Short mmCIF file of C-alpha atoms and ligand atoms in Angstrom, two decimals:
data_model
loop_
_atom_site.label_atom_id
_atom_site.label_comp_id
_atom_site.label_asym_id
_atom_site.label_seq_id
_atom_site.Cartn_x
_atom_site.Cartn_y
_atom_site.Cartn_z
CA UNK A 1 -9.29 113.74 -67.13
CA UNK A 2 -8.12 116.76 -68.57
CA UNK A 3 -5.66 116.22 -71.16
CA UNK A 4 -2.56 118.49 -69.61
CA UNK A 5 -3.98 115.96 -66.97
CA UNK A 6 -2.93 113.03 -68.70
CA UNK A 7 -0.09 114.21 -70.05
CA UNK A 8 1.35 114.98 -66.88
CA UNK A 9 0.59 111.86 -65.00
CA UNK A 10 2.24 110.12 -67.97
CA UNK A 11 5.49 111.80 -67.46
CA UNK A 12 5.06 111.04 -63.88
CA UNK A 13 4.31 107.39 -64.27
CA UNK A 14 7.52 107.65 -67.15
CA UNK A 15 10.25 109.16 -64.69
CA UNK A 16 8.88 106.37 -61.74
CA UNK A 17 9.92 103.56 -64.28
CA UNK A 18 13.16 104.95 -65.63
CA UNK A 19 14.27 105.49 -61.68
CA UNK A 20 12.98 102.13 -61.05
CA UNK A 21 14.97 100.35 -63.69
CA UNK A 22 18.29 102.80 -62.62
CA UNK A 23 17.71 101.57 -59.06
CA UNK A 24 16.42 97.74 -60.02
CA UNK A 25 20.42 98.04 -62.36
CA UNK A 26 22.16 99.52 -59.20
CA UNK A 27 21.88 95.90 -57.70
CA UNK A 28 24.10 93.04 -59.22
CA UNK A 29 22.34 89.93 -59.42
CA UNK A 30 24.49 87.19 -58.42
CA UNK A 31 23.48 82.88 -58.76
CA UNK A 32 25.06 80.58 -56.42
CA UNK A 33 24.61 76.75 -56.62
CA UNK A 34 25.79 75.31 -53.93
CA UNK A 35 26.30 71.41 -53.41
CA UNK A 36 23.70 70.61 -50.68
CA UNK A 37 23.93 70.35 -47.04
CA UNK A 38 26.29 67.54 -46.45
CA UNK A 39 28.19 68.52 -43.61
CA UNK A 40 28.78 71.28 -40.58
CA UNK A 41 31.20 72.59 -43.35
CA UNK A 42 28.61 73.26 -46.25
CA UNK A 43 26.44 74.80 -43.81
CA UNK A 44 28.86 77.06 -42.13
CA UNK A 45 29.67 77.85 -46.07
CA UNK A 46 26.09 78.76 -46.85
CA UNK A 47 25.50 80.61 -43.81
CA UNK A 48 28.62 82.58 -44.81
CA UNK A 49 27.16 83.48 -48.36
CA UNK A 50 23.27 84.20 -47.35
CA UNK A 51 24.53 86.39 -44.46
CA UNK A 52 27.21 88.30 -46.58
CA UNK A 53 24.99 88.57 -49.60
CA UNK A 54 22.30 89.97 -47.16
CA UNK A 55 24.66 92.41 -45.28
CA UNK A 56 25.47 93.93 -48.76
CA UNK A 57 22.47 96.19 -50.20
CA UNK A 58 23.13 96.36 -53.78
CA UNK A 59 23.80 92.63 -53.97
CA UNK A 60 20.75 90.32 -54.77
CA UNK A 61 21.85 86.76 -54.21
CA UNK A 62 19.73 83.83 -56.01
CA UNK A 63 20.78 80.68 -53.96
CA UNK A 64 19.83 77.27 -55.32
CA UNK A 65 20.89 74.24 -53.38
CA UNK A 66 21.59 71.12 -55.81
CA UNK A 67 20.76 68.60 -53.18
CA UNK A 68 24.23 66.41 -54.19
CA UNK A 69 23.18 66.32 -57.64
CA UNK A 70 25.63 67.66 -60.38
CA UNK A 71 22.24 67.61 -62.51
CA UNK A 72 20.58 70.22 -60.36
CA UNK A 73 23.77 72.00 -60.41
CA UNK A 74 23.38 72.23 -63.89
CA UNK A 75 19.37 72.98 -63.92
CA UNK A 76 20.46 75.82 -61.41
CA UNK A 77 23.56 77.25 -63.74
CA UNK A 78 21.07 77.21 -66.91
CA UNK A 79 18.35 78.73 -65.31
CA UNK A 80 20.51 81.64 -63.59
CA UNK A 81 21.45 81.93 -67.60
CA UNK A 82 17.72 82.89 -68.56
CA UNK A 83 17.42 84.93 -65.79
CA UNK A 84 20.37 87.36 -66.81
CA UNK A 85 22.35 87.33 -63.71
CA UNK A 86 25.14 89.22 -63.44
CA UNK A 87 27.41 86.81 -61.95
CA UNK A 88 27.41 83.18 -61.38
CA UNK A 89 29.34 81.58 -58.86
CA UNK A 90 29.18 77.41 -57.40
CA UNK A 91 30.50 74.81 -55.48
CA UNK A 92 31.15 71.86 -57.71
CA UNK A 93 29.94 68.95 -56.48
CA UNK A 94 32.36 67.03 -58.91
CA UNK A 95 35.49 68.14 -61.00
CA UNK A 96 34.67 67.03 -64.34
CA UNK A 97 31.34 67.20 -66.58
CA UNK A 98 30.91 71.31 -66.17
CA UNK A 99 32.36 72.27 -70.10
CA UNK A 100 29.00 72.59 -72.20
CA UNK A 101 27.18 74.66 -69.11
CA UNK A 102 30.02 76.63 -68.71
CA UNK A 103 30.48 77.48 -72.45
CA UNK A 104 26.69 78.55 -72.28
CA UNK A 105 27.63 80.97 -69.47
CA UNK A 106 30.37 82.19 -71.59
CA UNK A 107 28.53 82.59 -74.60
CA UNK A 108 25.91 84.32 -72.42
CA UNK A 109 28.88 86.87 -71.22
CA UNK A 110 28.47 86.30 -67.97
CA UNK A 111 31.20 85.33 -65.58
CA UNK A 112 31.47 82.33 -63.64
CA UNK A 113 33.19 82.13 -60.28
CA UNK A 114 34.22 78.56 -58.47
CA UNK A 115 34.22 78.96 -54.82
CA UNK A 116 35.31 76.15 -52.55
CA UNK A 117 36.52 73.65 -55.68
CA UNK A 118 37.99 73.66 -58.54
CA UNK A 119 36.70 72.24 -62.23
CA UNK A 120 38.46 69.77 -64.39
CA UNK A 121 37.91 71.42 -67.93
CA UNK A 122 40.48 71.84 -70.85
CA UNK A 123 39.89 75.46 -71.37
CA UNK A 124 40.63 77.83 -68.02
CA UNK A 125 38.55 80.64 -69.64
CA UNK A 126 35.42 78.93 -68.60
CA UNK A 127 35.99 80.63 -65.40
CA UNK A 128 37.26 84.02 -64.30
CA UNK A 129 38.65 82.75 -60.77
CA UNK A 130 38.65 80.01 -58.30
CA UNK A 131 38.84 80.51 -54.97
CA UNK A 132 38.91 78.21 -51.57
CA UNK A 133 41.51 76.06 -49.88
CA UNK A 134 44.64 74.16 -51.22
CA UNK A 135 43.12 70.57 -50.89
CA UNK A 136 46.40 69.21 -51.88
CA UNK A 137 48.29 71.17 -49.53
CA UNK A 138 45.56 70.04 -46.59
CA UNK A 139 46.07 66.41 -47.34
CA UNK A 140 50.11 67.29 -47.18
CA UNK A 141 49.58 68.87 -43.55
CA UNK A 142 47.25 65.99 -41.91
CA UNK A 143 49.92 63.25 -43.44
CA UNK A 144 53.08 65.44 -42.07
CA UNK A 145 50.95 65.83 -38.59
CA UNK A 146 50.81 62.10 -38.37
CA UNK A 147 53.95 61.27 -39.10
CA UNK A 148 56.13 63.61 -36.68
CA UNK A 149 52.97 62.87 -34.16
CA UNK A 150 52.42 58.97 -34.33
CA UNK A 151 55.20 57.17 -32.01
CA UNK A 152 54.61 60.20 -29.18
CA UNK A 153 51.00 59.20 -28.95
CA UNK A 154 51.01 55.39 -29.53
CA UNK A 155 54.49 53.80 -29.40
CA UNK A 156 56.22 55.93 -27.22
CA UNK A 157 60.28 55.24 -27.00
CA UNK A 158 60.40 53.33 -30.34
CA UNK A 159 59.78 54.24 -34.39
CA UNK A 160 56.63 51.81 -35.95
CA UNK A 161 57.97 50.03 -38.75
CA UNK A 162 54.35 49.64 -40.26
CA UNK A 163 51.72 51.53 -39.34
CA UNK A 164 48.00 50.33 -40.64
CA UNK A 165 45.76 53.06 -41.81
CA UNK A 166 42.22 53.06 -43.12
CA UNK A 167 40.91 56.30 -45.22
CA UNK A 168 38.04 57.75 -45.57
CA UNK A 169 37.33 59.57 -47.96
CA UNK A 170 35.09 62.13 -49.60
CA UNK A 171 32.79 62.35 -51.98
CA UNK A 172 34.08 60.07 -55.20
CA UNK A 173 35.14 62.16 -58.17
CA UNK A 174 35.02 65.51 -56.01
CA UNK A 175 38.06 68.05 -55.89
CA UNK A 176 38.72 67.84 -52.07
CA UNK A 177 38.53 63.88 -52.00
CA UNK A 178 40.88 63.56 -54.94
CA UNK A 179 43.28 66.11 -53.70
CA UNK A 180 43.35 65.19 -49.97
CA UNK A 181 44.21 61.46 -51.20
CA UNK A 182 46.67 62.47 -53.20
CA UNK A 183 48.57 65.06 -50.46
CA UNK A 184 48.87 62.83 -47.73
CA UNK A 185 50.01 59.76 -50.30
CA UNK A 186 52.94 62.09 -51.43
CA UNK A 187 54.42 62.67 -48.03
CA UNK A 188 53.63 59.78 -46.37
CA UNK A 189 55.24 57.75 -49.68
CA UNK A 190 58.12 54.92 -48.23
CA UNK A 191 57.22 55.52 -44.56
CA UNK A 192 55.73 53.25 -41.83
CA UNK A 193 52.28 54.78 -43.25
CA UNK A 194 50.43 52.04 -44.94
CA UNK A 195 46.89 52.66 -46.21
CA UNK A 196 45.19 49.48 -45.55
CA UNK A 197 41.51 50.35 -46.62
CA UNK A 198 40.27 53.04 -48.63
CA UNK A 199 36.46 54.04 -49.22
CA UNK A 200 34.76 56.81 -49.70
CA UNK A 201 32.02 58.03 -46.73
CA UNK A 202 30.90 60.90 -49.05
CA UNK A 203 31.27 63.86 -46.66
CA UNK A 204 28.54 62.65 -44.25
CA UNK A 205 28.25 61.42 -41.09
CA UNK A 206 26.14 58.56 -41.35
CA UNK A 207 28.47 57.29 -44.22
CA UNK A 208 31.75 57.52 -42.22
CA UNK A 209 30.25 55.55 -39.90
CA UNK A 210 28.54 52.99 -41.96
CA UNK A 211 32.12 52.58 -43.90
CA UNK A 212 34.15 52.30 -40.56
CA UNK A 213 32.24 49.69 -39.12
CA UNK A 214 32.85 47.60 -42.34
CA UNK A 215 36.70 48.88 -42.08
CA UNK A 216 36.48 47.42 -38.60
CA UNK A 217 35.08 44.34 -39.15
CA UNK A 218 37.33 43.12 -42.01
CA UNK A 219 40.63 44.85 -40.49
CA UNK A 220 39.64 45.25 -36.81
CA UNK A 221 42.61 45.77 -34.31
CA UNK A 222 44.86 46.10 -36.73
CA UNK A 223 43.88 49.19 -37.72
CA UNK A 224 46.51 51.89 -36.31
CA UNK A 225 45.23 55.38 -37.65
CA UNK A 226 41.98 56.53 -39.09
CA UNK A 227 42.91 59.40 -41.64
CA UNK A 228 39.28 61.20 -42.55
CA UNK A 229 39.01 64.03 -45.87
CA UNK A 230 36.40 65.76 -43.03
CA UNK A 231 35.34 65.79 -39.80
CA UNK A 232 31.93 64.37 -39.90
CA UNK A 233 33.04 61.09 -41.31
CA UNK A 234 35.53 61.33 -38.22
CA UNK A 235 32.54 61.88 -35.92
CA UNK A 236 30.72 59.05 -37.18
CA UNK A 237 33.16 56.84 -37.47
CA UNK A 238 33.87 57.42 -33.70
CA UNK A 239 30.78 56.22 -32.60
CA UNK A 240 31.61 53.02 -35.03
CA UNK A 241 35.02 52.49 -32.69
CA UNK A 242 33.36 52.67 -29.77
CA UNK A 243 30.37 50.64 -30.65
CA UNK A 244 33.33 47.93 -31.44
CA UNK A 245 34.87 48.48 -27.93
CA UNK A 246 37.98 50.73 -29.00
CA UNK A 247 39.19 53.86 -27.62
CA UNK A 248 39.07 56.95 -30.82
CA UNK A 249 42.06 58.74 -30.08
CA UNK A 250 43.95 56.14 -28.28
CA UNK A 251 43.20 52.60 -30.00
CA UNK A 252 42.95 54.03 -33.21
CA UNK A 253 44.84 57.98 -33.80
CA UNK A 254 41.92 59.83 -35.78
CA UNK A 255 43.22 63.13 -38.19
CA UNK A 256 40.40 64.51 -40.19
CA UNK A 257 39.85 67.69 -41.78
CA UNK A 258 38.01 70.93 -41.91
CA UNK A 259 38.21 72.21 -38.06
CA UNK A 260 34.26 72.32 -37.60
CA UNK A 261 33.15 73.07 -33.75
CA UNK A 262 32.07 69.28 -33.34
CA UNK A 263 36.00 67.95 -34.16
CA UNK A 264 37.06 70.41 -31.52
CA UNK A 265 34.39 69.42 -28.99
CA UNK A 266 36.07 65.81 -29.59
CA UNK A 267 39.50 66.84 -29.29
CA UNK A 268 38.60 67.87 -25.94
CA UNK A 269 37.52 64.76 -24.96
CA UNK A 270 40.40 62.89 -26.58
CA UNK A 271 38.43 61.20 -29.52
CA UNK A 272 39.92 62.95 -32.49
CA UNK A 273 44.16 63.58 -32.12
CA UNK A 274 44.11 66.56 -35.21
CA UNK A 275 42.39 68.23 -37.84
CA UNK A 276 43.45 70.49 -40.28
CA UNK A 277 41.83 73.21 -41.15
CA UNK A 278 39.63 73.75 -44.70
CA UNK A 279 37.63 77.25 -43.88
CA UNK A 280 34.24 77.72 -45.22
CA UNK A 281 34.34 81.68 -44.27
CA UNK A 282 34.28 82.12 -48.12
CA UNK A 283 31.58 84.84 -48.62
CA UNK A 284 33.58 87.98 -47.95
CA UNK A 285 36.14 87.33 -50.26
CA UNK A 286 33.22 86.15 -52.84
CA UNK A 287 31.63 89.16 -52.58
CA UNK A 288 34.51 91.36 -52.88
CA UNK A 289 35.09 89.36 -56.03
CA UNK A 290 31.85 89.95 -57.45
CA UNK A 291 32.12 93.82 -56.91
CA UNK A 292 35.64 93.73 -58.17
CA UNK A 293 34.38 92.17 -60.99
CA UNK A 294 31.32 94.41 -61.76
CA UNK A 295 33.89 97.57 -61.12
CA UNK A 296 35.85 96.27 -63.87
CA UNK A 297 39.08 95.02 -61.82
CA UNK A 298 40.98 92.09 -62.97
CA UNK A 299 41.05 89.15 -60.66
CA UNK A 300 43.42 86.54 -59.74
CA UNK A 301 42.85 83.58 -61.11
CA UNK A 302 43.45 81.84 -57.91
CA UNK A 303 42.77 82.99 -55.00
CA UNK A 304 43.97 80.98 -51.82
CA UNK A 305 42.61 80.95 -48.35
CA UNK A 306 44.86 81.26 -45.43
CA UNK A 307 44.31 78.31 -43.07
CA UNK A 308 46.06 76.21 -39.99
CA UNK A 309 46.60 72.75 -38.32
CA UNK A 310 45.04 72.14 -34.94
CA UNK A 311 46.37 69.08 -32.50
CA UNK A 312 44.42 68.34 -30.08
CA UNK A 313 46.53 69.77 -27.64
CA UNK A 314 45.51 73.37 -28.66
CA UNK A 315 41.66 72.36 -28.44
CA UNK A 316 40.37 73.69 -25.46
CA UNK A 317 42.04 76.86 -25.86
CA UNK A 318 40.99 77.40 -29.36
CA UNK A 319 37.03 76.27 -29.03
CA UNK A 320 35.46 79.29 -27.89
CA UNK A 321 37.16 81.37 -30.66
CA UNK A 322 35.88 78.80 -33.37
CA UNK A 323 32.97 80.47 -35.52
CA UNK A 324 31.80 77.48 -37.32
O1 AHR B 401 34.75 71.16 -50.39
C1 AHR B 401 34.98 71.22 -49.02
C2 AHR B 401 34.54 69.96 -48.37
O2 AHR B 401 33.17 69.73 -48.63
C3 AHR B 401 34.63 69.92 -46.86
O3 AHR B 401 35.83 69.47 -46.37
C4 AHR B 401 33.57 68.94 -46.54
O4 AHR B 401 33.25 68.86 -45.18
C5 AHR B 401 32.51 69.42 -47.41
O5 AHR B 401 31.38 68.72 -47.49
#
């Protein structure tokens, strides 16, 4: 070749790159770890995020699914570390453990975003914002449901003097299982509500059912109300009440929460009395975080989502509009 030739093709070859990288840096990178696949909820919440992240050109998401494990969790955060990302956002499977990842993301200068829950870790600079429900505040509506709801639906004409509940709740050590606990404990504190049995069914189906039918054996008629931290524990432990003979919904008054499609479907039948809603519609408003972020905006630290309670009464008329 010619050397003008060469020299041209080089500049060619030169100007491809440098557009390259300017396009390849138009795109912000984010990592998400999410917990696993536990429940209609987590799914509807990773749906949410792949579909978002997709819909958005210049955002490339890297999605790594932790499979329950904190330890993959923290694989996934490292690795997103030595990759560069821009952003790094996750689900914490449980509050406490995260500080010497997190200060390796800091150190790294890149921000970390908690979507659905929150961390237990001394210093709040770990983290540039969290956002997802008010677990305490959830745990506050499904108690307050049941306790202006309860003598309508099961001892019509006179007020229970002790009402036997059993719990079950989520995942041990996670954010929504401690803070559900301890919402419905404050309000329902002095009343008729008694918590009789408490265990965890770790967000699954199988597990709510497997802990209901040991609830059922030890406490068995006795039990009044089931309260459930999320709707597939309710759903299995449905099948465990009527596998022991008893009516959900009458024989025992089932609130749950989270609002999935499948706790409608079963308020329409009568098995499940309420559940309050915990959305999992999070990736907008992650998204919109991430470019606020990358645009140099400041963000809340907290950032709340708006959500409702839904008796059973409502349930027909609300299923078609439910998108998860
Ligand atoms: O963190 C949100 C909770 O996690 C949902 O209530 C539950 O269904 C999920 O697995």
């Amino acid at each position: 070749m010619k050397k003008w030739l060469q020299i041209i093709a080089c500049t060619l070859f030169a100007c491809m790159m440098t557009a390259g990288s300017a396009l390849a840096k138009d795109k912000i990178v984010v990592g998400f770890s999410q917990i696993g696949a536990e429940s209609a909820w987590r799914v509807a919440n990773t749906d949410s995020i792949v579909s978002e992240a997709k819909s958005r050109p210049h955002i490339e998401l890297k999605f790594s699914d932790a499979q329950q494990k904190q330890e993959n969790q923290i694989k996934a955060i490292r690795s997103f570390i030595s990759q560069g990302v821009d952003v790094i956002a996750f689900s914490p499977v449980v509050e406490t453990g995260w500080e010497p990842v997190l200060k390796e993301a800091k150190r790294a200068k890149i921000p970390v975003i908690l979507s659905d829950r929150a961390v237990d870790v001394q210093d709040d600079t770990l983290w540039v914002t969290f956002m997802g429900s008010d677990f305490v505040e959830e745990g506050r509506r499904a108690g307050n449901w049941l306790m202006e709801n309860y003598d309508r639906l099961k001892n019509p004409d006179k007020s229970s003097d002790v009402v036997n509940v059993v719990e079950l709740q989520g995942t041990v050590g996670s954010a929504p299982a401690i803070d559900r606990k301890d919402g419905f404990a404050e309000v329902t504190k002095g009343s008729a509500f008694k918590i009789i049995k408490s265990q965890s069914g770790d967000f699954t189906r199988a597990k709510g059912k497997e802990v209901m039918e040991a609830f059922l054996k030890s406490e068995g008629k006795k039990i009044d109300v089931l309260y459930a931290h999320n709707d597939d524990m309710a759903l299995g432990a449905i099948q465990a009440i009527e596998e022991y003979g008893l009516n959900p919904g009458k024989d025992i008054i089932i609130v749950s929460i989270d609002a999935v499609r499948g706790a409608f479907e079963a308020m329409v039948e009568g098995k499940i009395n309420c559940t309050v809603e915990c959305s999992p519609l999070l990736g907008p408003q992650l998204f919109d975080a991430v470019e606020d972020l990358m645009a140099g905006k400041e963000l809340p630290k907290r950032i709340v989502t708006n959500e409702g309670v839904f008796p059973a009464e409502t349930a027909a008329e609300t299923l078609p509009t439910r998108k998860y």
